[in-house]
Amino acid sequence: MYRAPRGTSDILPQEQAYWRYVEHRAVRLCELYGYQRIDTPAFEDLGLFSRSIGEGTDIVEKEMYTFEDKGGNQLTLRAEGTAPVCRAYLEHGMHNLPQPVKLYYVAPIFRYERPQAGRYREHYQFGCEALGDSAPALDAEVIDLAWQFFISLGLRRLTLKLNSIGCRQCRPEYLATLKSYYSGHIQKLCRDCKTRLKRNPLRLLDCKQPQCQAVADSAPKSSDYLCPDCEEHFSRLRGYLERLGLPFEVSHRLVRGLDYYTRTVFEIQPESEGAQSTLGGGGRYDDLISELGGRPTPAIGFATGMERIILNLKKQGVTVPALPRPRVFVAYVGDEARDEAVKLAARLRRVGISVIGAVGDKSLKAQLRQANNLAASYAVIIGDEEIKTGKVVLRDMATSEQETITVTQLLERLRSALG
Ligand code: AMP
């Protein structure tokens, strides 16, 4: 027997109400904020991801699904959502459109991670990108969108963490200070952090190991090393967030797992702590588009994992609307009636009434049992007698009351009963 590959799962019909709910809210909110949908391919050139995410990151070093196709091309399954959107922005000359260009996506992401609750090898992300403007008001808008998204889903007890990690001008000095501070504490660090010190010192700050957290608490803060432009940007952003009433906390240890971030970074976390606690996060990536060969184009984005949202909705007991299901069951008695039933079911569907039609040779009793199991509100029954008189029997499944009516009357009755 085959099973779904480790770290992947089937999204079964009983789960779909959650997915529809979350995706519907995402789409609704994006429309409210003026974001348009983009869908990019499931795989891209390896170089797009390795260059943008950064060579020293976990994703590029350990987690990408890279393969060579039959033409000898090195391709990678979508490892994150931002780089493909930037690639599409460049490829389609979107810098010629009014800026910022605001795009969103809902797409599967593939990472070879160690599977656990809330961490999978295939997961879906909803993400937004606003490209072509550096104004802190845009950062505030993206953060507001992210926050309102979670709140509108009904999630509560969330924390919004914010930091600025500076730009090309001010980051080198900060990184040098950080490295020199950590070099003095090297014996206390976990094995991964010893490597991070050489390859990706910013990531030292968000190590989850207790011994490293203690060192990180007293580490130099990026916000103390910002150049005047970054300083002003960060301060104006905080001002906007205060005006919007968003309850953010500045967290000096907040950095993100991808190398392309500049200035603003933020994360939204639920109450519970842990490696897979982050619900969503994002930040500015002002240099990414120029690194991919475009002209300098500041941008900011945000992404969140659908599975983690659903885990949290369940944990917090948020109920989601059930998906619509057919409420009418068409049953029949006899071969001739079966042909009529097929026609009637089709006729009802043509006018927008969703219907389940009985199939096979079950007795009427078995068909009605099936209607009951499917939670149908009405059964329409056709037999030889009905064919002769041109009428059908309408049965109210809750009360078992039945009446014989014409098809025209049936349409009227069902339309008014089902809305
Ligand atoms: P990232 O692209 O790493 O910034 O992740 C953005 C969001 O996607 C996270 O906050 C999580 O909600 C979700 N996420 C990231 N990695 C995984 C994963 N392996 N499994 C499930 N959700 C994930």
Short mmCIF file of C-alpha atoms and ligand atoms in Angstrom, two decimals:
data_model
loop_
_atom_site.label_atom_id
_atom_site.label_comp_id
_atom_site.label_asym_id
_atom_site.label_seq_id
_atom_site.Cartn_x
_atom_site.Cartn_y
_atom_site.Cartn_z
CA MET A 1 0.00 0.00 0.00
CA TYR A 2 1.29 3.44 -0.88
CA ARG A 3 1.04 6.23 1.64
CA ALA A 4 1.36 9.99 1.22
CA PRO A 5 5.07 10.87 1.41
CA ARG A 6 6.37 11.72 4.89
CA GLY A 7 5.60 15.33 5.83
CA THR A 8 2.75 15.65 3.34
CA SER A 9 -0.95 15.08 3.84
CA ASP A 10 -4.25 14.75 2.07
CA ILE A 11 -6.70 17.52 2.76
CA LEU A 12 -9.83 15.44 3.18
CA PRO A 13 -13.40 16.67 2.55
CA GLN A 14 -14.06 17.11 6.28
CA GLU A 15 -11.13 19.52 6.51
CA GLN A 16 -12.16 21.62 3.54
CA ALA A 17 -14.50 23.93 5.47
CA TYR A 18 -11.45 25.28 7.34
CA TRP A 19 -9.48 25.74 4.15
CA ARG A 20 -12.33 27.48 2.38
CA TYR A 21 -12.88 29.75 5.40
CA VAL A 22 -9.23 30.79 5.64
CA GLU A 23 -8.71 31.22 1.92
CA HIS A 24 -11.95 33.13 1.53
CA ARG A 25 -10.91 35.58 4.28
CA ALA A 26 -7.49 35.98 2.68
CA VAL A 27 -9.00 36.78 -0.71
CA ARG A 28 -11.57 39.14 0.80
CA LEU A 29 -8.92 41.03 2.76
CA CYS A 30 -6.60 41.30 -0.23
CA GLU A 31 -9.42 42.81 -2.25
CA LEU A 32 -10.05 45.25 0.58
CA TYR A 33 -6.40 46.36 0.56
CA GLY A 34 -6.05 46.38 -3.24
CA TYR A 35 -3.90 43.28 -3.77
CA GLN A 36 -4.26 41.22 -6.94
CA ARG A 37 -3.71 37.51 -7.20
CA ILE A 38 -0.67 36.01 -8.88
CA ASP A 39 0.04 32.31 -9.42
CA THR A 40 3.59 31.31 -10.23
CA PRO A 41 4.94 27.90 -11.33
CA ALA A 42 5.43 25.11 -8.79
CA PHE A 43 9.13 25.01 -9.70
CA GLU A 44 11.72 27.60 -10.67
CA ASP A 45 15.41 27.71 -11.51
CA LEU A 46 17.46 26.58 -8.53
CA GLY A 47 19.46 29.82 -8.72
CA LEU A 48 16.40 31.98 -8.06
CA PHE A 49 15.97 30.46 -4.61
CA SER A 50 19.60 29.93 -3.64
CA ARG A 51 20.46 33.49 -4.58
CA SER A 52 17.55 35.18 -2.89
CA ILE A 53 17.06 33.08 0.24
CA GLY A 54 20.81 33.04 0.85
CA GLU A 55 23.51 30.37 0.78
CA GLY A 56 23.98 30.17 4.55
CA THR A 57 20.31 29.56 5.38
CA ASP A 58 18.72 26.28 6.50
CA ILE A 59 16.37 26.34 3.52
CA VAL A 60 19.13 26.54 0.92
CA GLU A 61 21.59 24.30 2.75
CA LYS A 62 19.27 21.50 3.76
CA GLU A 63 15.68 21.85 2.71
CA MET A 64 15.20 22.48 -0.99
CA TYR A 65 13.69 19.90 -3.31
CA THR A 66 16.06 20.31 -6.23
CA PHE A 67 16.15 18.05 -9.27
CA GLU A 68 17.54 17.94 -12.74
CA ASP A 69 14.95 17.61 -15.49
CA LYS A 70 15.43 15.65 -18.67
CA GLY A 71 16.86 18.73 -20.36
CA GLY A 72 19.59 19.03 -17.73
CA ASN A 73 18.05 22.09 -16.03
CA GLN A 74 18.49 22.46 -12.26
CA LEU A 75 15.03 23.16 -10.88
CA THR A 76 13.67 23.61 -7.36
CA LEU A 77 10.12 23.13 -6.08
CA ARG A 78 8.78 26.42 -4.71
CA ALA A 79 10.75 26.85 -1.47
CA GLU A 80 9.14 30.17 -0.57
CA GLY A 81 6.80 32.66 -2.19
CA THR A 82 8.61 35.99 -2.45
CA ALA A 83 11.40 35.21 -4.92
CA PRO A 84 9.01 33.83 -7.59
CA VAL A 85 6.85 36.96 -7.28
CA CYS A 86 9.94 39.17 -7.72
CA ARG A 87 10.99 37.08 -10.72
CA ALA A 88 7.53 37.55 -12.25
CA TYR A 89 7.62 41.30 -11.47
CA LEU A 90 10.87 41.58 -13.43
CA GLU A 91 9.91 39.19 -16.21
CA HIS A 92 6.66 41.02 -16.96
CA GLY A 93 8.03 44.56 -16.65
CA MET A 94 5.78 45.38 -13.72
CA HIS A 95 8.03 48.31 -12.82
CA ASN A 96 6.17 50.10 -15.64
CA LEU A 97 2.89 49.81 -13.73
CA PRO A 98 1.86 52.33 -11.07
CA GLN A 99 3.91 51.53 -7.96
CA PRO A 100 3.62 49.90 -5.54
CA VAL A 101 2.44 46.77 -7.31
CA LYS A 102 0.46 44.73 -4.79
CA LEU A 103 0.21 40.99 -5.30
CA TYR A 104 -0.91 38.01 -3.27
CA TYR A 105 -0.72 34.25 -3.64
CA VAL A 106 -1.92 31.04 -2.02
CA ALA A 107 0.44 28.26 -2.99
CA PRO A 108 2.16 25.10 -1.77
CA ILE A 109 5.71 25.44 -0.44
CA PHE A 110 8.14 22.52 -0.36
CA ARG A 111 10.88 22.15 2.24
CA TYR A 112 12.66 19.02 3.37
CA GLU A 113 12.15 19.58 7.09
CA ARG A 114 11.83 17.23 10.04
CA PRO A 115 8.06 16.73 10.14
CA GLN A 116 6.23 17.50 13.38
CA ALA A 117 2.95 19.21 14.36
CA GLY A 118 2.77 22.44 12.37
CA ARG A 119 5.88 21.64 10.32
CA TYR A 120 5.56 19.74 7.10
CA ARG A 121 7.46 19.05 3.90
CA GLU A 122 4.63 20.45 1.86
CA HIS A 123 2.60 23.29 3.32
CA TYR A 124 0.49 26.10 1.89
CA GLN A 125 1.27 29.74 2.32
CA PHE A 126 -0.87 32.79 1.83
CA GLY A 127 1.41 35.71 1.14
CA CYS A 128 1.28 39.34 0.02
CA GLU A 129 3.96 41.42 -1.62
CA ALA A 130 3.95 45.20 -2.17
CA LEU A 131 6.71 46.10 -4.63
CA GLY A 132 8.10 49.46 -5.64
CA ASP A 133 7.83 51.76 -2.64
CA SER A 134 9.95 52.31 0.45
CA ALA A 135 7.51 54.41 2.50
CA PRO A 136 7.03 53.21 6.09
CA ALA A 137 3.29 53.74 5.57
CA LEU A 138 3.44 50.74 3.22
CA ASP A 139 5.11 48.64 5.93
CA ALA A 140 2.33 49.68 8.29
CA GLU A 141 -0.29 48.71 5.71
CA VAL A 142 1.19 45.24 5.19
CA ILE A 143 1.49 44.64 8.93
CA ASP A 144 -2.07 45.89 9.39
CA LEU A 145 -3.29 43.52 6.68
CA ALA A 146 -1.54 40.59 8.34
CA TRP A 147 -2.91 41.47 11.76
CA GLN A 148 -6.47 42.09 10.52
CA PHE A 149 -6.34 38.79 8.66
CA PHE A 150 -5.73 36.79 11.86
CA ILE A 151 -8.20 38.86 13.88
CA SER A 152 -10.92 38.56 11.24
CA LEU A 153 -10.45 34.78 11.31
CA GLY A 154 -11.37 34.89 14.99
CA LEU A 155 -7.89 34.18 16.38
CA ARG A 156 -7.07 35.82 19.70
CA ARG A 157 -4.19 36.10 22.17
CA LEU A 158 -1.69 36.90 19.42
CA THR A 159 1.57 38.79 19.73
CA LEU A 160 2.92 41.09 17.04
CA LYS A 161 6.69 41.35 17.19
CA LEU A 162 8.61 44.00 15.30
CA ASN A 163 12.25 44.87 14.68
CA SER A 164 14.47 46.69 12.24
CA ILE A 165 17.59 44.93 11.07
CA GLY A 166 18.99 47.88 9.10
CA CYS A 167 20.23 48.13 5.55
CA ARG A 168 23.39 47.61 3.49
CA GLN A 169 24.90 50.76 5.00
CA CYS A 170 24.40 50.06 8.67
CA ARG A 171 24.18 46.25 8.87
CA PRO A 172 27.91 45.47 8.35
CA GLU A 173 28.90 47.38 11.47
CA TYR A 174 26.16 45.70 13.46
CA LEU A 175 27.14 42.25 12.21
CA ALA A 176 30.77 42.87 13.12
CA THR A 177 29.75 43.90 16.65
CA LEU A 178 27.45 40.90 16.94
CA LYS A 179 30.19 38.52 15.80
CA SER A 180 32.70 39.93 18.20
CA TYR A 181 30.19 39.69 21.08
CA TYR A 182 29.37 36.06 20.24
CA SER A 183 33.01 35.14 19.76
CA GLY A 184 33.45 35.91 23.47
CA HIS A 185 30.69 33.39 24.34
CA ILE A 186 31.48 30.67 21.85
CA GLN A 187 31.81 27.87 24.44
CA LYS A 188 28.22 28.40 25.57
CA LEU A 189 26.71 28.03 22.10
CA CYS A 190 25.01 24.97 20.59
CA ARG A 191 26.67 23.27 17.64
CA ASP A 192 24.43 24.92 15.05
CA CYS A 193 25.15 28.35 16.49
CA LYS A 194 28.89 27.78 16.19
CA THR A 195 28.34 27.36 12.45
CA ARG A 196 25.91 30.29 12.33
CA LEU A 197 28.59 32.49 13.85
CA LYS A 198 30.67 31.92 10.74
CA ARG A 199 27.95 31.79 8.11
CA ASN A 200 24.85 33.66 9.23
CA PRO A 201 25.42 35.58 12.50
CA LEU A 202 21.98 37.25 12.54
CA ARG A 203 20.38 33.83 13.01
CA LEU A 204 22.25 33.43 16.31
CA LEU A 205 19.63 35.70 17.82
CA ASP A 206 16.67 33.41 17.24
CA CYS A 207 18.17 30.09 18.28
CA LYS A 208 15.64 28.18 20.40
CA GLN A 209 18.25 26.39 22.58
CA PRO A 210 18.07 27.67 26.19
CA GLN A 211 21.84 28.11 26.52
CA CYS A 212 21.92 30.23 23.34
CA GLN A 213 18.87 32.26 24.34
CA ALA A 214 20.66 33.47 27.46
CA VAL A 215 23.56 34.69 25.32
CA ALA A 216 21.17 36.28 22.82
CA ASP A 217 19.35 38.22 25.54
CA SER A 218 22.42 40.34 26.23
CA ALA A 219 23.57 40.59 22.62
CA PRO A 220 23.97 43.99 20.92
CA LYS A 221 20.68 45.23 19.40
CA SER A 222 20.36 45.98 15.71
CA SER A 223 18.18 49.00 16.53
CA ASP A 224 21.16 50.63 18.28
CA TYR A 225 23.19 50.44 15.06
CA LEU A 226 20.70 51.82 12.52
CA CYS A 227 21.87 54.57 10.15
CA PRO A 228 19.83 57.81 10.31
CA ASP A 229 17.60 56.75 7.36
CA CYS A 230 16.78 53.36 8.87
CA GLU A 231 16.30 54.95 12.26
CA GLU A 232 13.79 57.43 10.83
CA HIS A 233 12.03 54.71 8.83
CA PHE A 234 11.64 52.54 11.91
CA SER A 235 10.45 55.41 14.04
CA ARG A 236 7.84 56.50 11.47
CA LEU A 237 6.64 52.91 11.12
CA ARG A 238 6.16 52.61 14.88
CA GLY A 239 4.23 55.90 14.78
CA TYR A 240 1.87 54.56 12.11
CA LEU A 241 1.33 51.29 13.95
CA GLU A 242 0.49 53.21 17.10
CA ARG A 243 -1.99 55.35 15.17
CA LEU A 244 -3.56 52.19 13.76
CA GLY A 245 -3.84 50.83 17.28
CA LEU A 246 -1.83 47.67 16.53
CA PRO A 247 -0.42 46.19 19.73
CA PHE A 248 3.16 45.57 18.59
CA GLU A 249 6.19 44.78 20.74
CA VAL A 250 9.68 45.68 19.59
CA SER A 251 11.75 42.52 19.89
CA HIS A 252 15.49 42.95 19.50
CA ARG A 253 15.95 39.25 18.93
CA LEU A 254 13.55 39.05 16.01
CA VAL A 255 15.35 38.21 12.78
CA ARG A 256 13.99 36.10 9.94
CA GLY A 257 15.22 32.87 8.43
CA LEU A 258 15.87 34.28 4.97
CA ASP A 259 18.77 36.50 4.00
CA TYR A 260 17.01 39.02 1.84
CA TYR A 261 15.37 41.04 4.60
CA THR A 262 16.29 44.68 5.21
CA ARG A 263 14.93 47.17 7.75
CA THR A 264 11.48 46.07 8.93
CA VAL A 265 10.92 42.50 10.08
CA PHE A 266 7.83 41.30 11.92
CA GLU A 267 6.17 38.12 13.15
CA ILE A 268 2.81 37.21 14.55
CA GLN A 269 2.83 34.49 17.17
CA PRO A 270 0.12 32.66 19.06
CA GLU A 271 0.32 32.18 22.80
CA SER A 272 2.08 28.84 22.79
CA GLU A 273 5.81 28.88 22.29
CA GLY A 274 7.82 26.44 20.23
CA ALA A 275 9.68 25.99 16.99
CA GLN A 276 6.48 25.84 14.99
CA SER A 277 4.67 28.61 16.84
CA THR A 278 5.02 31.45 14.36
CA LEU A 279 1.77 32.00 12.52
CA GLY A 280 3.17 34.38 9.99
CA GLY A 281 5.87 36.89 9.34
CA GLY A 282 7.48 39.14 6.84
CA GLY A 283 9.52 42.20 6.25
CA ARG A 284 11.21 44.51 3.79
CA TYR A 285 13.48 43.24 1.09
CA ASP A 286 14.71 46.43 -0.53
CA ASP A 287 17.71 44.86 -2.30
CA LEU A 288 16.21 41.62 -3.57
CA ILE A 289 14.93 42.82 -6.93
CA SER A 290 18.23 44.50 -7.80
CA GLU A 291 20.06 41.33 -6.73
CA LEU A 292 17.88 39.44 -9.20
CA GLY A 293 18.96 41.81 -11.97
CA GLY A 294 16.33 44.55 -11.77
CA ARG A 295 16.71 48.23 -11.00
CA PRO A 296 16.63 49.12 -7.28
CA THR A 297 13.06 48.42 -6.15
CA PRO A 298 12.17 48.56 -2.47
CA ALA A 299 9.50 46.09 -1.40
CA ILE A 300 7.83 44.49 1.59
CA GLY A 301 5.89 41.27 2.06
CA PHE A 302 4.29 38.87 4.46
CA ALA A 303 3.47 35.15 4.46
CA THR A 304 1.57 32.79 6.68
CA GLY A 305 1.08 29.03 6.78
CA MET A 306 -2.47 27.81 6.19
CA GLU A 307 -1.99 24.58 8.20
CA ARG A 308 -0.76 26.47 11.26
CA ILE A 309 -3.68 28.86 11.06
CA ILE A 310 -6.08 25.91 10.97
CA LEU A 311 -4.29 24.25 13.91
CA ASN A 312 -4.75 27.46 15.89
CA LEU A 313 -8.40 27.88 14.86
CA LYS A 314 -9.07 24.40 16.20
CA LYS A 315 -7.03 24.99 19.33
CA GLN A 316 -8.94 28.20 20.04
CA GLY A 317 -12.29 26.55 19.30
CA VAL A 318 -13.21 28.85 16.41
CA THR A 319 -16.14 27.36 14.52
CA VAL A 320 -16.18 27.79 10.78
CA PRO A 321 -19.22 27.77 8.49
CA ALA A 322 -20.07 24.36 7.05
CA LEU A 323 -19.66 24.04 3.31
CA PRO A 324 -22.90 23.98 1.34
CA ARG A 325 -24.14 20.48 0.50
CA PRO A 326 -27.05 19.31 -1.62
CA ARG A 327 -30.26 19.37 0.39
CA VAL A 328 -32.42 17.60 -2.16
CA PHE A 329 -32.31 13.88 -2.90
CA VAL A 330 -34.09 12.48 -5.96
CA ALA A 331 -35.35 8.91 -5.45
CA TYR A 332 -37.26 6.60 -7.77
CA VAL A 333 -39.16 3.35 -7.91
CA GLY A 334 -38.91 1.31 -11.13
CA ASP A 335 -36.83 1.42 -14.30
CA GLU A 336 -38.92 3.97 -16.15
CA ALA A 337 -38.95 6.23 -13.13
CA ARG A 338 -35.16 5.98 -12.95
CA ASP A 339 -34.86 7.62 -16.37
CA GLU A 340 -37.26 10.34 -15.26
CA ALA A 341 -35.28 10.83 -12.06
CA VAL A 342 -32.08 11.39 -14.01
CA LYS A 343 -33.85 14.03 -16.08
CA LEU A 344 -35.43 15.70 -13.06
CA ALA A 345 -32.13 15.86 -11.14
CA ALA A 346 -30.51 17.53 -14.16
CA ARG A 347 -33.40 19.97 -14.49
CA LEU A 348 -33.13 21.01 -10.84
CA ARG A 349 -29.37 21.53 -11.19
CA ARG A 350 -29.88 23.68 -14.30
CA VAL A 351 -31.88 26.12 -12.21
CA GLY A 352 -29.24 26.17 -9.48
CA ILE A 353 -30.68 23.68 -6.97
CA SER A 354 -28.00 21.25 -5.84
CA VAL A 355 -29.18 17.68 -5.92
CA ILE A 356 -27.99 14.19 -5.20
CA GLY A 357 -29.63 11.69 -7.49
CA ALA A 358 -30.05 8.08 -6.42
CA VAL A 359 -28.12 5.61 -8.57
CA GLY A 360 -28.20 1.83 -8.74
CA ASP A 361 -30.99 -0.52 -7.81
CA LYS A 362 -31.65 0.21 -4.17
CA SER A 363 -35.14 -0.13 -2.72
CA LEU A 364 -37.01 3.10 -1.98
CA LYS A 365 -36.44 2.47 1.73
CA ALA A 366 -32.69 2.21 1.19
CA GLN A 367 -32.72 5.35 -0.96
CA LEU A 368 -34.54 7.30 1.75
CA ARG A 369 -32.07 6.01 4.33
CA GLN A 370 -29.30 7.30 2.13
CA ALA A 371 -31.06 10.70 1.84
CA ASN A 372 -31.23 10.77 5.62
CA ASN A 373 -27.54 9.91 6.01
CA LEU A 374 -26.66 12.69 3.61
CA ALA A 375 -28.71 15.10 5.74
CA ALA A 376 -30.95 16.02 2.81
CA SER A 377 -33.87 18.27 3.76
CA TYR A 378 -36.10 16.98 1.01
CA ALA A 379 -36.54 13.84 -1.04
CA VAL A 380 -38.32 13.97 -4.37
CA ILE A 381 -39.78 10.57 -5.25
CA ILE A 382 -40.81 9.45 -8.71
CA GLY A 383 -42.71 6.19 -9.41
CA ASP A 384 -44.85 4.80 -12.23
CA GLU A 385 -47.93 6.58 -10.90
CA GLU A 386 -46.12 9.91 -10.89
CA ILE A 387 -44.93 9.41 -14.45
CA LYS A 388 -48.52 8.84 -15.57
CA THR A 389 -49.89 11.92 -13.81
CA GLY A 390 -46.83 14.13 -14.50
CA LYS A 391 -46.43 14.74 -10.78
CA VAL A 392 -43.80 13.94 -8.13
CA VAL A 393 -43.86 13.29 -4.40
CA LEU A 394 -42.07 15.84 -2.21
CA ARG A 395 -41.07 14.44 1.16
CA ASP A 396 -39.95 16.62 4.01
CA MET A 397 -37.21 14.50 5.57
CA ALA A 398 -37.54 16.05 9.02
CA THR A 399 -41.29 15.50 9.42
CA SER A 400 -41.79 12.63 6.90
CA GLU A 401 -44.75 14.57 5.50
CA GLN A 402 -45.35 13.94 1.84
CA GLU A 403 -47.37 15.67 -0.84
CA THR A 404 -47.91 15.05 -4.53
CA ILE A 405 -47.26 18.10 -6.69
CA THR A 406 -46.44 19.09 -10.28
CA VAL A 407 -42.84 19.71 -11.34
CA THR A 408 -43.56 23.44 -11.68
CA GLN A 409 -44.87 23.50 -8.12
CA LEU A 410 -41.81 21.52 -7.02
CA LEU A 411 -39.47 24.10 -8.48
CA GLU A 412 -41.33 26.91 -6.71
CA ARG A 413 -41.43 25.04 -3.40
CA LEU A 414 -37.73 24.15 -3.45
CA ARG A 415 -36.68 27.63 -4.56
CA SER A 416 -38.53 29.29 -1.72
CA ALA A 417 -37.53 26.67 0.86
CA LEU A 418 -33.84 26.65 -0.07
CA GLY A 419 -33.49 30.35 -0.79
P1 AMP B 1 8.66 31.46 6.18
O1 AMP B 1 8.53 31.36 4.69
O2 AMP B 1 9.65 30.50 6.73
O3 AMP B 1 8.85 32.87 6.66
O4 AMP B 1 7.28 30.97 6.80
C1 AMP B 1 6.10 31.73 6.75
C2 AMP B 1 5.02 30.98 7.50
O5 AMP B 1 4.76 29.74 6.85
C3 AMP B 1 5.38 30.57 8.91
O6 AMP B 1 5.09 31.59 9.82
C4 AMP B 1 4.49 29.37 9.14
O7 AMP B 1 3.18 29.77 9.45
C5 AMP B 1 4.48 28.73 7.79
N1 AMP B 1 5.49 27.65 7.67
C6 AMP B 1 6.81 27.78 7.40
N2 AMP B 1 7.40 26.57 7.29
C7 AMP B 1 6.44 25.66 7.49
C8 AMP B 1 6.40 24.23 7.48
N3 AMP B 1 7.48 23.50 7.23
N4 AMP B 1 5.22 23.61 7.71
C9 AMP B 1 4.10 24.32 7.94
N5 AMP B 1 4.07 25.67 7.96
C10 AMP B 1 5.21 26.34 7.73
#
